Tab-separated table of C-alpha atoms in Angstrom:
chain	number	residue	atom	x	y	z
A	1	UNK	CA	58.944	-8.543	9.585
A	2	UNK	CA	56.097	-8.903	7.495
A	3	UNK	CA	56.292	-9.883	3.663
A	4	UNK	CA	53.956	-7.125	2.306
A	5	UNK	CA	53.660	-7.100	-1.866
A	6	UNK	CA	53.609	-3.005	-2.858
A	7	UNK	CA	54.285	-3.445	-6.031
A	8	UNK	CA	51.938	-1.163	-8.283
A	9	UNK	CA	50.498	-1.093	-11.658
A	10	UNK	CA	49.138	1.338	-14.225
A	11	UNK	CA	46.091	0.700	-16.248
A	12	UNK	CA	44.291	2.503	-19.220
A	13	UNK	CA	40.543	2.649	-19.463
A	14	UNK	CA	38.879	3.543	-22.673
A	15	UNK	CA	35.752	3.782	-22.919
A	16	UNK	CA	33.684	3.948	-26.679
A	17	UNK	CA	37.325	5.706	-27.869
A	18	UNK	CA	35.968	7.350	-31.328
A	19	UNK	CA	39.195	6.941	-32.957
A	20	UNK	CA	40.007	3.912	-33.520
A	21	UNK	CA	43.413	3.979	-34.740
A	22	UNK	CA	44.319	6.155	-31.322
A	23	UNK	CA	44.189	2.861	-29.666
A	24	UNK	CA	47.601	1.728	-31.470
A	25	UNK	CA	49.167	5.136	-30.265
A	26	UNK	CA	48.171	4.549	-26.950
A	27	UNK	CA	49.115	1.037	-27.098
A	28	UNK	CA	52.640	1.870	-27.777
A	29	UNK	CA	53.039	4.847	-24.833
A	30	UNK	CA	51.449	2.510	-22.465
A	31	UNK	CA	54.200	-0.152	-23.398
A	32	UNK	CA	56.855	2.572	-23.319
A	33	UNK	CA	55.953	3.351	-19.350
A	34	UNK	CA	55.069	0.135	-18.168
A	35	UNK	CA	51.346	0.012	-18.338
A	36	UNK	CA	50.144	-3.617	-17.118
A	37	UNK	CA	46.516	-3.687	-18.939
A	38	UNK	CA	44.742	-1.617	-21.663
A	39	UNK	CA	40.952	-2.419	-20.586
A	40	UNK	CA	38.733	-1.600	-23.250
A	41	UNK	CA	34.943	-0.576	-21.955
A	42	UNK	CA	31.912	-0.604	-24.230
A	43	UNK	CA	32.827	-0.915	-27.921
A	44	UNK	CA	34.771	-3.960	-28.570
A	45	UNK	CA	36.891	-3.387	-32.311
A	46	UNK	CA	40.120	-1.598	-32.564
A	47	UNK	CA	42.901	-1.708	-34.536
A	48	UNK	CA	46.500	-1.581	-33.879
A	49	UNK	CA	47.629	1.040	-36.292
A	50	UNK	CA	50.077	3.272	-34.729
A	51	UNK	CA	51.221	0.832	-32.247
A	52	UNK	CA	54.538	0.049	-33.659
A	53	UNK	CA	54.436	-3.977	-32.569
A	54	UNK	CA	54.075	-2.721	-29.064
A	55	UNK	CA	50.921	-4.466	-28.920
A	56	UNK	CA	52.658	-7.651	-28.449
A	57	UNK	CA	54.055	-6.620	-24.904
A	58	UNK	CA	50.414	-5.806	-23.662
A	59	UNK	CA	47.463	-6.977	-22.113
A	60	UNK	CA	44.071	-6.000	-23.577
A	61	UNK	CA	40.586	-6.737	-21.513
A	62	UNK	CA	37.457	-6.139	-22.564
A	63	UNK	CA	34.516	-5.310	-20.341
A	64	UNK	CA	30.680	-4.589	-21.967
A	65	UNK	CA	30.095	-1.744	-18.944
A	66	UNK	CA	32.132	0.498	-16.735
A	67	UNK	CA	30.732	-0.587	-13.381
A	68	UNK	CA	31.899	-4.121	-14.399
A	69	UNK	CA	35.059	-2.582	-15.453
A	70	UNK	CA	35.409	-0.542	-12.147
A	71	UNK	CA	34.728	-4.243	-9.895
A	72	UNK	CA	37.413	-5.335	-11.594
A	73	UNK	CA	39.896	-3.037	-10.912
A	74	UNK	CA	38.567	-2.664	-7.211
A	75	UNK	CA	39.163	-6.290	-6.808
A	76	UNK	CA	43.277	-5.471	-7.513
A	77	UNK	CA	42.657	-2.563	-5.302
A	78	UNK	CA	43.649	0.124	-7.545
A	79	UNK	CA	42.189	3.525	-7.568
A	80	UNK	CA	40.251	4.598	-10.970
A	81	UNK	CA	41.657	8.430	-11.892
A	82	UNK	CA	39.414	10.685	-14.129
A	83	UNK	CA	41.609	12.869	-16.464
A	84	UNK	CA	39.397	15.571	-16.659
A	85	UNK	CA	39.676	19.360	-15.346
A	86	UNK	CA	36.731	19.690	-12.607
A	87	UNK	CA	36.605	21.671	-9.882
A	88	UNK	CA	38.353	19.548	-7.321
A	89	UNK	CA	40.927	17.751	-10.102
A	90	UNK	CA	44.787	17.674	-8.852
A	91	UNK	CA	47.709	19.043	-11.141
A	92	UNK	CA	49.054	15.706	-12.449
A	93	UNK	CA	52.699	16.654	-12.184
A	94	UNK	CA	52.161	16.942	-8.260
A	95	UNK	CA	52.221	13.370	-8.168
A	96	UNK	CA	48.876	12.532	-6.089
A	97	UNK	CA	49.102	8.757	-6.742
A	98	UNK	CA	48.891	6.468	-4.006
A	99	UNK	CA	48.929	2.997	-5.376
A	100	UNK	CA	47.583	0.858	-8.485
A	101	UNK	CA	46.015	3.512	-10.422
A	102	UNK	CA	43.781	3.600	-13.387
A	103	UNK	CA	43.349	5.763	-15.676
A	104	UNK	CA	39.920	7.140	-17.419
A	105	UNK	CA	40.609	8.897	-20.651
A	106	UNK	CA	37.082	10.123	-22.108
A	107	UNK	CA	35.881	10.020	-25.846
A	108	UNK	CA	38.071	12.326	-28.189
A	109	UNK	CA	36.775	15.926	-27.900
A	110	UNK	CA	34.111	15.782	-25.375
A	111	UNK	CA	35.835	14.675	-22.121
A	112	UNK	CA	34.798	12.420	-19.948
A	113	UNK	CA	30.717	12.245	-19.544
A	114	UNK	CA	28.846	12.288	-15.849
A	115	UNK	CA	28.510	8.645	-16.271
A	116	UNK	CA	32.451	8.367	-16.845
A	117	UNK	CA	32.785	10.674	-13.854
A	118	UNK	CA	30.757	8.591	-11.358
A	119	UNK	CA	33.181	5.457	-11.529
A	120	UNK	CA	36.298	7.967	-11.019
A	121	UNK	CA	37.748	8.108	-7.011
A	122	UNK	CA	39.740	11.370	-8.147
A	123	UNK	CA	40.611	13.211	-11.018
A	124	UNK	CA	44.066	14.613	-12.448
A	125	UNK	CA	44.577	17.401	-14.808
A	126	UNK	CA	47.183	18.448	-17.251
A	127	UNK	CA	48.701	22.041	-16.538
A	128	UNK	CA	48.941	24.064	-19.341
A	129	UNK	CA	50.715	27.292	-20.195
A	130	UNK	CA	49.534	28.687	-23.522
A	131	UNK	CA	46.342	30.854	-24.479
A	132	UNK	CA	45.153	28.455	-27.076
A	133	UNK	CA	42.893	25.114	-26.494
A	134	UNK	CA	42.227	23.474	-23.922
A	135	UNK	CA	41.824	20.381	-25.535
A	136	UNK	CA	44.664	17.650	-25.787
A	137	UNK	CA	44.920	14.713	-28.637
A	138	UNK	CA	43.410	11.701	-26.032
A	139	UNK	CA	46.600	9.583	-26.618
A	140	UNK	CA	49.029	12.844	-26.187
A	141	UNK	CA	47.126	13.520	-23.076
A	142	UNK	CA	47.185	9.745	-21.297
A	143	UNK	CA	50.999	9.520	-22.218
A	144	UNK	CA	51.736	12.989	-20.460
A	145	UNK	CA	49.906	11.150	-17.695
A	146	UNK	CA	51.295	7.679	-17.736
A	147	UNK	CA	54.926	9.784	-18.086
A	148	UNK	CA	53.795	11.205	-14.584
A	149	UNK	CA	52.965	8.146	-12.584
A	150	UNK	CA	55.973	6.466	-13.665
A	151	UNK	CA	57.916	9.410	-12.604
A	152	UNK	CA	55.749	8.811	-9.350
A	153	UNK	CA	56.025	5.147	-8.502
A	154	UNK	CA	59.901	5.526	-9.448
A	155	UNK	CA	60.240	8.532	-6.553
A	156	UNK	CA	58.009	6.386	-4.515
A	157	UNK	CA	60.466	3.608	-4.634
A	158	UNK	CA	63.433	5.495	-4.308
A	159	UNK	CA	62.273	6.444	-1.178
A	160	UNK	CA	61.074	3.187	-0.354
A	161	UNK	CA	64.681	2.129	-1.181
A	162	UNK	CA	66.305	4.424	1.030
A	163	UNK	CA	64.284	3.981	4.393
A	164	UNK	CA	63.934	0.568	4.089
A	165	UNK	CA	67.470	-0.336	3.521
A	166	UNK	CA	67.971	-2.642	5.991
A	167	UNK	CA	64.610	-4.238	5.752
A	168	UNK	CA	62.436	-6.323	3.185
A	169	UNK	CA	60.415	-5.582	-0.165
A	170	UNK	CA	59.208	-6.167	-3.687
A	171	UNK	CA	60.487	-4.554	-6.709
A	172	UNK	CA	58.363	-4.906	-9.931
A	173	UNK	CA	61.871	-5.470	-11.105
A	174	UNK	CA	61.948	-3.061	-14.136
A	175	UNK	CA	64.261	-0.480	-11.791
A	176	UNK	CA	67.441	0.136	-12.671
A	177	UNK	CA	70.264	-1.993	-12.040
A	178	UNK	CA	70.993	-1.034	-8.190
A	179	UNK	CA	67.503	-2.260	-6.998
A	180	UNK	CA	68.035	-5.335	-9.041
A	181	UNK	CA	70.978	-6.475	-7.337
A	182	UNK	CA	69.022	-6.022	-4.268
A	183	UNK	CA	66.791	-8.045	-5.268
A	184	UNK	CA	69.583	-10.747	-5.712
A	185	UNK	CA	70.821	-10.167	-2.127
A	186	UNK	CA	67.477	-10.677	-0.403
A	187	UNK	CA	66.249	-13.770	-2.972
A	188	UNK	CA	65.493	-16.523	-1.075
B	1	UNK	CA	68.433	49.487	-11.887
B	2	UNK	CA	68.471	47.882	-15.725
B	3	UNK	CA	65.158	46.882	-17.402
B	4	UNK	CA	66.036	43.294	-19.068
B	5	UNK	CA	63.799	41.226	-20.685
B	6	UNK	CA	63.209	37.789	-19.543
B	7	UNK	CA	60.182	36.555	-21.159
B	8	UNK	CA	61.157	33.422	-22.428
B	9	UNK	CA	60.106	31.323	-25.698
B	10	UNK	CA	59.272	27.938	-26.936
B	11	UNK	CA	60.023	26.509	-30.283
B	12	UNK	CA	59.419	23.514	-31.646
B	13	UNK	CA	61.629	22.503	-35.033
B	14	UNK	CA	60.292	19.864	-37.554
B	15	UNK	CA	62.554	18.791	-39.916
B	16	UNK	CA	60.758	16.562	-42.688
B	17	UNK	CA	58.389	15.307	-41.091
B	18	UNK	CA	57.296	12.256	-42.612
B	19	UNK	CA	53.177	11.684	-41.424
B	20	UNK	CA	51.966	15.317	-42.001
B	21	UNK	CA	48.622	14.834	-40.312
B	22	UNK	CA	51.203	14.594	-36.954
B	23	UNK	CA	52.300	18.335	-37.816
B	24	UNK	CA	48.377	19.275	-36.759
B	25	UNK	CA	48.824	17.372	-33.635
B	26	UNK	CA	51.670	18.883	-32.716
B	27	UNK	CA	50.156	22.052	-33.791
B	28	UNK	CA	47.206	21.072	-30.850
B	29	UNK	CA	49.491	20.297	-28.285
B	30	UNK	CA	52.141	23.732	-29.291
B	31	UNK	CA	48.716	25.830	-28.623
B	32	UNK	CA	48.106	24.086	-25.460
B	33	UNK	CA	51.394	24.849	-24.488
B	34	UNK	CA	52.362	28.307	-25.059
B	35	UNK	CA	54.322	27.854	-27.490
B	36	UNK	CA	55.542	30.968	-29.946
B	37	UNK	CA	55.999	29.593	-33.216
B	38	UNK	CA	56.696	26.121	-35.316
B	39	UNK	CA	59.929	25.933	-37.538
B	40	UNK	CA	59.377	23.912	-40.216
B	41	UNK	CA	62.780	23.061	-41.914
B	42	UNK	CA	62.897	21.231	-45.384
B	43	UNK	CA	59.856	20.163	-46.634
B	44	UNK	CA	57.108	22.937	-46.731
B	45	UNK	CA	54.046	20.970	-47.313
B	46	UNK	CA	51.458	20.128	-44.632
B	47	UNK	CA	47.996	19.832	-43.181
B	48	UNK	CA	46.734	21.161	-40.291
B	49	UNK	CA	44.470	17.580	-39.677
B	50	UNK	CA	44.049	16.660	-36.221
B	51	UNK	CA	45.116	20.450	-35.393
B	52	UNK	CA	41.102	21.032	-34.406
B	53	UNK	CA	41.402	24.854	-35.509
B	54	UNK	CA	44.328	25.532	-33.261
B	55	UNK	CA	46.652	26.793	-35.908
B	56	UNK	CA	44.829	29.563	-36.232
B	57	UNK	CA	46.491	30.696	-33.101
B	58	UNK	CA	50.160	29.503	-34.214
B	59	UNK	CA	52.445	30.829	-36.400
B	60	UNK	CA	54.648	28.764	-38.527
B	61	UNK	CA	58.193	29.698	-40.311
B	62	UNK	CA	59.775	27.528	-42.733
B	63	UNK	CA	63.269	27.571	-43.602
B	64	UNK	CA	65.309	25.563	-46.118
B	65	UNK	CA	67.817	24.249	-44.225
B	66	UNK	CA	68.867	23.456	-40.485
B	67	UNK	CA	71.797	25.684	-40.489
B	68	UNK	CA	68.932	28.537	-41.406
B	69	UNK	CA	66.858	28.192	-38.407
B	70	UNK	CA	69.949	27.414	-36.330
B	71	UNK	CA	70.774	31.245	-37.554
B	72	UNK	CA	67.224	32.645	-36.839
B	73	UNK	CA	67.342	31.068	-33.303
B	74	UNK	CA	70.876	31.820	-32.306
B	75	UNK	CA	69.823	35.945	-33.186
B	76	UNK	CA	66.878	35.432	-30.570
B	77	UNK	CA	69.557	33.860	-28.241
B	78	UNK	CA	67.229	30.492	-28.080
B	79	UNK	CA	68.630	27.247	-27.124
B	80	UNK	CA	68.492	24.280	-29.257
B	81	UNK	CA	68.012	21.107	-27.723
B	82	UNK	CA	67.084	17.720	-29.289
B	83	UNK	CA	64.971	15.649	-28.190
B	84	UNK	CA	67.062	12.203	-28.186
B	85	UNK	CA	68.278	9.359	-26.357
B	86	UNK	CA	72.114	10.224	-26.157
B	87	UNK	CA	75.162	9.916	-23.491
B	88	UNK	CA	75.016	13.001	-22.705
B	89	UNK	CA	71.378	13.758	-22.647
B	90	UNK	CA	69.859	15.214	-19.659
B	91	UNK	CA	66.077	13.621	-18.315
B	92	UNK	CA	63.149	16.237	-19.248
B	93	UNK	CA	62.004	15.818	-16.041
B	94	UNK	CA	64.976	17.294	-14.405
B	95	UNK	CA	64.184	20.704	-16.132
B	96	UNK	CA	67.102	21.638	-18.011
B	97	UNK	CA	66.122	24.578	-19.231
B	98	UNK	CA	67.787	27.740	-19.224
B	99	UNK	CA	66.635	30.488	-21.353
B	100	UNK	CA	64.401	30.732	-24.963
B	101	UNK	CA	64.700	26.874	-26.543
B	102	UNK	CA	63.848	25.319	-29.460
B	103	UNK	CA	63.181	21.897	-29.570
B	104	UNK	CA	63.994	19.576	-32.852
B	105	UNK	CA	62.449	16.273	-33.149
B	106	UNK	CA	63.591	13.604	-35.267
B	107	UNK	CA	61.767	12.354	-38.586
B	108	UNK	CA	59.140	9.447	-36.517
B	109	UNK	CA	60.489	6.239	-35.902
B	110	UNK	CA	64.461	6.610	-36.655
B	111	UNK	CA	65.266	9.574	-34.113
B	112	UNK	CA	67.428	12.768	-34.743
B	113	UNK	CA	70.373	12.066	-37.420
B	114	UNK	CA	73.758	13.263	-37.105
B	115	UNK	CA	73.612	16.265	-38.965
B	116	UNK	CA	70.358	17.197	-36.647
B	117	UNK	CA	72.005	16.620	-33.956
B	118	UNK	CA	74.903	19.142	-35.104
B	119	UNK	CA	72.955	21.777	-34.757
B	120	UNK	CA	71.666	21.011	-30.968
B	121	UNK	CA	73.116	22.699	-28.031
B	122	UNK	CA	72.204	20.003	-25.648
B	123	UNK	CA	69.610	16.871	-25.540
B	124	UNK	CA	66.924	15.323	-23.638
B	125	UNK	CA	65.449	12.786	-23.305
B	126	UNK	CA	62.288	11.648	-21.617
B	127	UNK	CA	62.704	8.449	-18.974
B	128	UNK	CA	60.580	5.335	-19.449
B	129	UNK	CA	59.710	2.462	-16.877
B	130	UNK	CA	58.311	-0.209	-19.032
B	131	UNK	CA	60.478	-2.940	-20.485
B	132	UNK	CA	59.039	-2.404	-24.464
B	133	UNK	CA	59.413	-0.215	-27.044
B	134	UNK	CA	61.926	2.936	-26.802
B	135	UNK	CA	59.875	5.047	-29.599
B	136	UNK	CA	57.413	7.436	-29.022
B	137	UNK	CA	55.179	8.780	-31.100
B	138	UNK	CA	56.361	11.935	-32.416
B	139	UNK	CA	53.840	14.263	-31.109
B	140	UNK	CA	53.447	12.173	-27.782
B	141	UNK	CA	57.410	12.754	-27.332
B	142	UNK	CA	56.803	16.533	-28.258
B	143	UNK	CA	53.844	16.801	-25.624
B	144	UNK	CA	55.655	15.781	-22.769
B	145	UNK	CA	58.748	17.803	-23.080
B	146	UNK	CA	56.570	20.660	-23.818
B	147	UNK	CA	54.828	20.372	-20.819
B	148	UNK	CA	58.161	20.157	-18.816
B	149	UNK	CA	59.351	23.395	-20.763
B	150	UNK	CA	55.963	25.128	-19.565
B	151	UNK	CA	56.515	23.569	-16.078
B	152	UNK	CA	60.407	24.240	-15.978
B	153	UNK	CA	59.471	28.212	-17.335
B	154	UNK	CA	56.139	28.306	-14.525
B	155	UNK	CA	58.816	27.405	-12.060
B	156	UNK	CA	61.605	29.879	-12.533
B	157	UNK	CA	59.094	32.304	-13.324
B	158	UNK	CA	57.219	32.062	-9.272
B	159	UNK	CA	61.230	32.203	-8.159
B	160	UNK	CA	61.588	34.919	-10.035
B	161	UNK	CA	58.975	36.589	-8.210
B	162	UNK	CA	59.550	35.611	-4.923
B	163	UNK	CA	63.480	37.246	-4.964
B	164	UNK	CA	62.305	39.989	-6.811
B	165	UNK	CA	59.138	40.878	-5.161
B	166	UNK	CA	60.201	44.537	-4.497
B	167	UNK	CA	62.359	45.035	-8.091
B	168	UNK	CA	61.794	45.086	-11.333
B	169	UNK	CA	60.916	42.329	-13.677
B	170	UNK	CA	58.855	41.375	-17.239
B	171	UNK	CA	56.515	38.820	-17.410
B	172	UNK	CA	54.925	37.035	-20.542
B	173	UNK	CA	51.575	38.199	-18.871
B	174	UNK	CA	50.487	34.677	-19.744
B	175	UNK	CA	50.846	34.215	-15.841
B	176	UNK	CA	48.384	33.859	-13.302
B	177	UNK	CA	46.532	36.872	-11.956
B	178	UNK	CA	48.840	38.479	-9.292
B	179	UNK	CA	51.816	38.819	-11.690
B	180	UNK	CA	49.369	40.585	-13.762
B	181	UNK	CA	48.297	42.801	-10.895
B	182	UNK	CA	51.816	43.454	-10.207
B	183	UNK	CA	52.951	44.193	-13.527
B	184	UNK	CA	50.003	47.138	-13.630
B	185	UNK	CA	51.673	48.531	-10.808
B	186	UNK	CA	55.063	49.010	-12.291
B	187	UNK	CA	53.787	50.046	-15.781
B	188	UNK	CA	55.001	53.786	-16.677
């Protein structure tokens, strides 16, 4: 049987966030649900406020442009997901995630511009029930989101788990105990 | 055949809030959210930064004690539910929800305390998959279990229509179009 890695990760593009101190907010969600990279696009400063020492447990990359942010990330084969509502945008909470996935959070305010869009494969949006604004916080609306894909990739594996019982694969290892003693068993 | 009411509400208690520019946050997110009113317990002071205008379509209460709004909630038969990691809690995600509930976050960064958690009918809490930090930003923690509540309500509230398709039912006529249609064709 073939040895095949499936083992996803999350990343977080901002691009020219206006905020800077929503970097440290983000920084610490991200950390809370596993994020592998926080890839910063365009302007380079930012400061950790807000990020509770989580900073610590993360990776930060920097790339001048998003096209050389979005070779990057095709290079790992992970998708790049616009949060935006447009026309053709999927509800977030019905989990369309496929694999490494990362995520495009525009500017505060002003969403994500054409230029943001262009790099995006798909786009999720956030359901909302109220009458009010449409317009979440940027770090309230990528943890909602990051909340959903690790909801996703831990169904995913479940599954995973379940019909491949008897066979062979990789766990990222931060699963809960069960899969871990898997592991063990099939550690070579 | 008996007319009951079963449009439900969302709450959200703060209870001294320590960073009041958060309270306008949360104040963005509650308007994205549907959410009928936020119970400010203790401390009365705050600003509506970071709110971006959306109080406007809030209201806020303030009461001077926890056992207070425990009293105003318990007369509108609402729920209580803390938003905490403990034994017993039950993962947002999971939907929980029953009825009307109120939802009482902890002061940021050292959770609900006992005598908050007296007053709580039942917790949840939201699951993580990264290996860092437990804490969430306030507001980030209230955003996502919001957005379950909506979800959880959005849910019952299709069921609802599907079994009672040829009865009798109330809606929040915050729904999407065909309840609306529907409800003009029962109104006397």
């Amino acid at each position: 049987m073939e040895k095949k890695s499936e083992k996803y990760e999350c990343y977080v593009l901002v691009h020219n966030i206006a905020k800077r101190h929503n970097v440290g907010t983000l920084a610490r969600s991200a950390t809370a649900f596993g994020v592998a990279e926080i890839i910063l696009v365009g302007r380079r400063d930012f400061n950790a406020f807000g990020s509770h020492g989580s900073t610590s447990h993360l990776k930060f990359r920097h790339f001048h442009s998003l096209s050389l942010a979005r070779s990057f990330l095709k290079e790992k084969d992970c998708d790049i997901c616009g949060v935006e509502i447009t026309d053709n945008a999927m509800a977030v909470n019905e989990h369309p995630f496929r694999k490494s996935t990362a995520f495009l959070l525009g500017n505060e305010g002003t969403g994500l511009s054409a230029k943001e869009c262009e790099i995006c494969d798909f786009f999720v949006y956030i359901p909302q029930y109220g009458g009010g604004t449409a317009s979440l916080n940027v770090t309230v609306a990528a943890s909602i989101v990051l909340h959903h894909y690790g909801e996703s990739i831990a169904e995913e594996r479940k599954l995973r788990k379940e019909t491949n019982a008897n066979g062979f694969f990789n766990e990222s290892g931060k699963d809960e105990a069960p899969s871990n003693l898997l592991d063990g068993l099939f550690a070579s």
